[in-house]
Coordinates of C-alpha atoms in Angstrom, one line a residue:
Chain A
M1 CA -188.9 -44.8 101.2
T2 CA -188.5 -44.7 105.0
A3 CA -188.6 -48.5 105.2
G4 CA -185.9 -48.7 102.5
L5 CA -183.7 -46.3 104.4
A6 CA -184.3 -48.1 107.6
S7 CA -183.3 -51.4 106.0
L8 CA -180.2 -49.8 104.4
A9 CA -179.2 -48.4 107.9
A10 CA -179.8 -51.8 109.5
R11 CA -177.7 -53.5 106.8
A12 CA -174.9 -50.9 107.3
Y13 CA -175.1 -51.4 111.1
G14 CA -174.9 -55.2 110.6
L15 CA -171.5 -54.7 108.9
R16 CA -170.1 -52.6 111.8
W17 CA -167.7 -55.3 113.2
R18 CA -166.3 -56.1 109.7
V19 CA -165.9 -52.5 108.5
L20 CA -165.2 -50.2 111.5
P21 CA -162.1 -51.8 113.2
P22 CA -160.0 -52.2 110.0
L23 CA -161.1 -48.9 108.6
T24 CA -160.3 -47.2 111.9
G25 CA -156.9 -48.9 112.1
V26 CA -155.9 -47.7 108.6
A27 CA -157.2 -44.2 109.2
M28 CA -155.4 -43.9 112.5
L29 CA -152.2 -45.1 110.9
A30 CA -152.7 -42.5 108.1
M31 CA -153.3 -39.8 110.7
L32 CA -150.1 -40.7 112.6
I33 CA -148.0 -40.8 109.4
G34 CA -149.6 -37.6 108.2
A35 CA -149.1 -35.8 111.5
V36 CA -145.5 -36.9 112.2
L37 CA -144.0 -37.1 108.6
A38 CA -146.2 -35.6 105.9
A39 CA -147.4 -32.3 107.5
P40 CA -145.0 -29.4 107.0
R41 CA -143.1 -28.1 110.1
E42 CA -144.7 -25.0 111.6
V43 CA -142.3 -22.0 111.5
I44 CA -143.0 -20.4 114.9
E45 CA -144.0 -23.3 117.1
G46 CA -141.8 -26.0 115.5
E47 CA -142.4 -29.7 115.8
V48 CA -144.7 -29.5 118.8
Q49 CA -147.4 -27.9 116.6
R50 CA -147.9 -31.4 115.1
L51 CA -150.0 -32.2 118.3
M52 CA -152.7 -30.1 116.6
Y53 CA -153.5 -33.1 114.4
I54 CA -154.7 -35.2 117.4
H55 CA -155.7 -32.3 119.7
V56 CA -158.2 -30.6 117.4
P57 CA -160.0 -33.8 116.2
S58 CA -160.1 -35.1 119.8
A59 CA -161.8 -31.9 120.9
T60 CA -164.2 -31.4 118.0
I61 CA -165.1 -35.0 117.2
G62 CA -164.2 -36.9 120.3
M63 CA -165.4 -34.5 122.9
Y64 CA -168.1 -32.5 121.2
G65 CA -169.4 -35.4 119.2
S66 CA -169.6 -37.9 122.0
I67 CA -171.3 -35.5 124.4
G68 CA -173.7 -34.6 121.5
V69 CA -174.6 -38.3 121.3
V70 CA -175.1 -38.4 125.1
F71 CA -177.4 -35.4 124.8
V72 CA -179.5 -37.0 122.1
A73 CA -179.6 -40.4 123.7
S74 CA -180.6 -38.8 127.1
A75 CA -183.4 -36.9 125.4
M76 CA -184.6 -40.2 123.9
V77 CA -184.5 -41.8 127.4
L78 CA -186.8 -39.1 128.7
W79 CA -189.0 -39.2 125.6
K80 CA -189.3 -42.9 124.7
R81 CA -188.5 -44.3 128.2
D82 CA -186.5 -47.0 126.5
M83 CA -183.5 -48.3 128.5
R84 CA -181.6 -49.1 125.2
W85 CA -181.1 -45.3 124.8
D86 CA -179.6 -45.3 128.3
A87 CA -177.0 -47.8 127.1
V88 CA -176.2 -45.5 124.2
A89 CA -175.9 -42.5 126.6
R90 CA -173.6 -44.4 129.0
G91 CA -171.5 -45.7 126.2
A92 CA -171.0 -42.3 124.6
A93 CA -170.4 -40.7 128.0
T94 CA -167.3 -43.0 128.7
V95 CA -166.0 -42.1 125.2
G96 CA -166.7 -38.4 125.9
V97 CA -164.8 -38.5 129.2
L98 CA -161.9 -40.3 127.5
F99 CA -161.6 -37.7 124.7
T100 CA -162.1 -34.8 127.1
A101 CA -159.2 -36.1 129.2
L102 CA -157.1 -36.6 126.0
T103 CA -157.9 -33.1 124.8
L104 CA -156.9 -31.6 128.2
L105 CA -153.7 -33.6 128.4
T106 CA -152.5 -33.0 124.8
G107 CA -153.4 -29.4 125.2
A108 CA -151.4 -29.1 128.4
I109 CA -148.4 -30.7 126.8
W110 CA -148.7 -28.5 123.7
G111 CA -149.2 -25.4 125.9
R112 CA -146.1 -25.8 128.1
P113 CA -143.5 -24.9 125.3
V114 CA -145.8 -22.4 123.6
W115 CA -147.4 -20.6 126.6
G116 CA -144.8 -21.4 129.2
V117 CA -147.3 -23.2 131.4
Y118 CA -149.1 -26.5 131.4
W119 CA -152.2 -25.0 132.8
A120 CA -153.9 -21.7 133.1
W121 CA -157.3 -20.9 134.6
D122 CA -158.5 -19.3 131.4
A123 CA -162.1 -19.7 130.1
R124 CA -161.5 -22.4 127.5
L125 CA -159.4 -24.6 129.7
T126 CA -161.5 -24.2 132.8
S127 CA -164.9 -24.8 131.0
T128 CA -163.4 -28.0 129.4
L129 CA -162.2 -29.2 132.9
V130 CA -165.8 -28.5 134.1
L131 CA -167.2 -30.7 131.3
F132 CA -164.7 -33.4 132.3
L133 CA -165.8 -33.3 135.9
I134 CA -169.5 -33.2 135.1
Y135 CA -169.3 -36.4 133.0
C136 CA -167.0 -38.1 135.6
G137 CA -169.8 -37.3 138.1
Y138 CA -172.4 -38.7 135.6
L139 CA -170.5 -42.0 135.3
L140 CA -169.9 -42.1 139.0
I141 CA -173.6 -41.7 139.7
R142 CA -174.4 -44.5 137.2
Q143 CA -171.8 -46.7 138.9
I144 CA -173.0 -46.1 142.5
A145 CA -176.8 -46.2 141.8
D146 CA -178.4 -49.3 140.3
P147 CA -177.4 -48.9 136.6
H148 CA -180.5 -50.7 135.5
D149 CA -183.0 -48.7 137.4
E150 CA -185.3 -46.7 135.1
Q151 CA -185.8 -43.8 137.5
T152 CA -182.1 -43.4 138.0
A153 CA -181.6 -43.5 134.2
R154 CA -184.1 -40.6 133.9
Y155 CA -182.5 -38.5 136.6
A156 CA -179.1 -39.2 135.0
A157 CA -180.5 -38.2 131.6
V158 CA -181.5 -34.8 132.9
F159 CA -178.1 -34.4 134.6
A160 CA -176.3 -35.3 131.3
M161 CA -178.5 -32.9 129.2
I162 CA -177.8 -30.0 131.6
G163 CA -174.0 -30.9 131.6
A164 CA -174.0 -30.8 127.8
L165 CA -174.9 -27.1 127.9
D166 CA -171.2 -26.6 128.7
I167 CA -170.3 -27.4 125.1
P168 CA -171.6 -24.1 123.6
L169 CA -169.8 -22.3 126.4
I170 CA -166.5 -24.1 125.7
N171 CA -166.9 -23.4 122.0
M172 CA -167.7 -19.7 122.4
S173 CA -165.3 -19.0 125.3
V174 CA -162.4 -18.0 123.1
R175 CA -164.7 -15.3 121.4
W176 CA -166.4 -14.1 124.6
W177 CA -163.3 -13.8 126.8
N178 CA -159.6 -13.1 126.5
T179 CA -157.9 -16.5 126.7
L180 CA -154.5 -18.0 126.2
H181 CA -156.1 -20.5 123.9
P182 CA -156.0 -19.4 120.2
Q183 CA -159.0 -18.5 118.1
P184 CA -160.5 -21.2 115.8
I185 CA -158.1 -21.9 112.9
V186 CA -160.2 -23.9 110.5
V187 CA -163.5 -22.1 110.4
R188 CA -162.6 -18.4 110.2
P189 CA -164.3 -15.2 108.9
L190 CA -163.5 -14.5 105.2
G191 CA -160.3 -12.5 104.8
D192 CA -158.6 -13.9 107.9
E193 CA -155.4 -15.9 107.5
A194 CA -156.4 -19.6 107.3
L195 CA -154.5 -22.9 107.8
P196 CA -152.2 -23.8 104.8
T197 CA -153.7 -26.5 102.5
E198 CA -151.1 -29.2 103.4
M199 CA -151.9 -28.8 107.1
L200 CA -155.6 -28.7 106.4
I201 CA -155.5 -32.0 104.5
V202 CA -153.6 -33.8 107.4
L203 CA -156.1 -32.3 109.8
L204 CA -158.9 -33.6 107.7
V205 CA -157.4 -37.1 107.7
G206 CA -157.1 -36.8 111.5
T207 CA -160.7 -35.8 111.7
V208 CA -161.9 -38.8 109.7
A209 CA -159.7 -41.1 111.8
I210 CA -161.0 -39.8 115.1
S211 CA -164.6 -39.9 113.7
L212 CA -164.2 -43.6 112.9
L213 CA -162.5 -44.3 116.2
V214 CA -165.3 -42.5 118.2
A215 CA -168.0 -44.3 116.2
W216 CA -166.3 -47.7 116.8
L217 CA -165.8 -47.1 120.5
I218 CA -169.4 -45.8 121.1
V219 CA -170.8 -48.9 119.2
L220 CA -168.5 -51.2 121.2
R221 CA -169.3 -49.6 124.6
T222 CA -173.1 -49.4 123.8
E223 CA -173.2 -53.1 122.9
T224 CA -171.4 -53.9 126.1
E225 CA -173.9 -51.9 128.1
L226 CA -176.8 -53.6 126.2
A227 CA -175.3 -57.0 127.0
A228 CA -175.0 -56.0 130.6
Q229 CA -178.7 -55.0 130.6
R230 CA -179.7 -58.4 129.1
I231 CA -177.6 -60.3 131.6
H232 CA -179.2 -58.2 134.4
G233 CA -182.7 -59.3 133.2
L234 CA -181.6 -62.9 132.9
R235 CA -180.1 -62.9 136.4
A236 CA -183.3 -61.5 137.8
G237 CA -185.3 -64.3 136.0
V238 CA -183.0 -67.0 137.3
D239 CA -183.2 -65.5 140.9
R240 CA -187.0 -65.5 140.7
R241 CA -187.0 -69.1 139.5
E242 CA -184.7 -70.2 142.3
A243 CA -186.8 -68.4 144.9
S244 CA -190.1 -70.0 143.8
Chain B
M1 CA -137.6 -24.0 119.0
D2 CA -138.7 -27.6 118.2
Y3 CA -139.7 -29.2 121.5
L4 CA -139.6 -32.7 120.0
E5 CA -139.9 -34.3 123.5
F6 CA -143.2 -32.5 124.0
M7 CA -144.5 -33.7 120.6
F8 CA -143.5 -37.3 121.5
A9 CA -145.0 -36.9 125.0
G10 CA -148.3 -35.7 123.5
F11 CA -148.6 -38.6 121.0
A12 CA -147.5 -41.1 123.7
V13 CA -150.2 -39.8 126.1
F14 CA -152.8 -40.0 123.4
W15 CA -152.0 -43.6 122.4
A16 CA -151.6 -44.7 126.1
G17 CA -155.0 -43.2 126.9
L18 CA -156.6 -45.2 124.1
F19 CA -154.8 -48.4 125.1
V20 CA -155.9 -48.0 128.8
Y21 CA -159.5 -47.4 127.7
L22 CA -159.5 -50.5 125.4
L23 CA -158.0 -52.6 128.2
M24 CA -160.7 -51.5 130.6
L25 CA -163.4 -52.3 128.0
Q26 CA -161.8 -55.7 127.6
M27 CA -162.0 -56.3 131.3
R28 CA -165.6 -55.3 131.4
I29 CA -166.4 -57.7 128.5
R30 CA -164.6 -60.5 130.3
S31 CA -166.5 -59.9 133.5
L32 CA -169.8 -60.0 131.5
Q33 CA -168.7 -63.3 129.9
Q34 CA -168.0 -64.8 133.3
E35 CA -171.4 -63.6 134.5
V36 CA -173.0 -65.4 131.5
E37 CA -171.1 -68.6 132.4
R38 CA -172.3 -68.4 136.0
L39 CA -175.9 -67.9 134.8
E40 CA -175.6 -70.8 132.4
E41 CA -174.4 -73.0 135.3
R42 CA -177.3 -71.9 137.5
L43 CA -179.8 -72.5 134.7
A44 CA -178.4 -76.0 134.1
E45 CA -178.7 -76.8 137.8
Q46 CA -182.3 -75.5 137.8
E47 CA -183.2 -77.5 134.7
A48 CA -181.6 -80.6 136.2
G49 CA -183.7 -80.0 139.4
D50 CA -186.9 -79.6 137.2
R51 CA -186.2 -82.8 135.4
R52 CA -185.8 -84.7 138.7
T53 CA -189.1 -83.3 139.9
T54 CA -190.9 -84.2 136.6
E55 CA -189.6 -87.7 136.7
A56 CA -190.7 -88.1 140.3
R57 CA -194.3 -87.1 139.4
P58 CA -196.9 -90.0 139.3
V59 CA -197.9 -91.2 135.8
A60 CA -201.7 -91.5 135.3
G61 CA -202.8 -92.9 138.6
G62 CA -199.7 -95.0 139.2
R63 CA -197.1 -94.6 142.0
P64 CA -194.2 -92.2 141.5
A65 CA -191.4 -93.7 139.5
A66 CA -188.8 -92.3 141.9
P67 CA -188.9 -91.1 145.5
A68 CA -190.9 -87.9 145.5
T69 CA -189.0 -84.8 146.6
R70 CA -192.2 -83.2 148.1
Q71 CA -193.5 -84.1 151.5
S72 CA -197.2 -83.9 150.5
P73 CA -198.8 -87.0 149.0
A74 CA -199.2 -87.2 145.3
P75 CA -202.7 -86.1 144.1
R76 CA -205.1 -88.9 143.2
T77 CA -206.5 -89.0 139.7

């Protein structure tokens, strides 16, 4: 049973270059059309509210999802002491930083007409900025120190796991403190006013598109890091051979 | 209250961010490809050097076929 699942997963992973890019392209196009043309115009905020269809999936899937992958991969680095997991962590961290930046930027652009300011030092925005800075620091450390050193990888894994603890803080910040940022709109207590169905469908399309994009980018970046690891090993072998 | 320009700015920033990321990734892949090519050249040079050394070795008690690269005399069999 386990062997069958593993073989199925291996076969599915083998199809990643054939399936992920075209599927992601189609889904992103569907998201764009859905967000700009198909979704109904919001009565109070107007057209600018359409930014929700990229802002919310960027935050929930792009940011939370990628940092979640970094957390799991970092735990595996510490547990298995396998540098392949370090490649996954580094790959997911770059994607996490990208989507955290996109979340902050699209949020600021959406916030200007609605709140009157691009930025406010409120709990949700500040904790997201802190996450961005933590993972910029993580990538900077990996860039400065020898990226193939196992001890550096273990220290970086601890740093990344501690940094990921900011995610629950970001998620709960709108409940724990008074913030400019609105409360969650999709997952709400029963009886609360929820998002209209048409908007929910477009948001779902956006979530699928961003999920595929994030998966593709993490796979692409991880394989690049794995190739860099192999090249580093080969270079060391060639250097040794030249020296002897 | 429509703020169309903000909507376009938001979408533009999102797509530009993705484009820049993919461009950076492409640059990284290209630098890795160049590194592979450099390694292949160095390996080819090393293999050519190894071949020259092998050809220069004495064959079963005979004299070396080509001038030896080493200073020490060839071992007697």
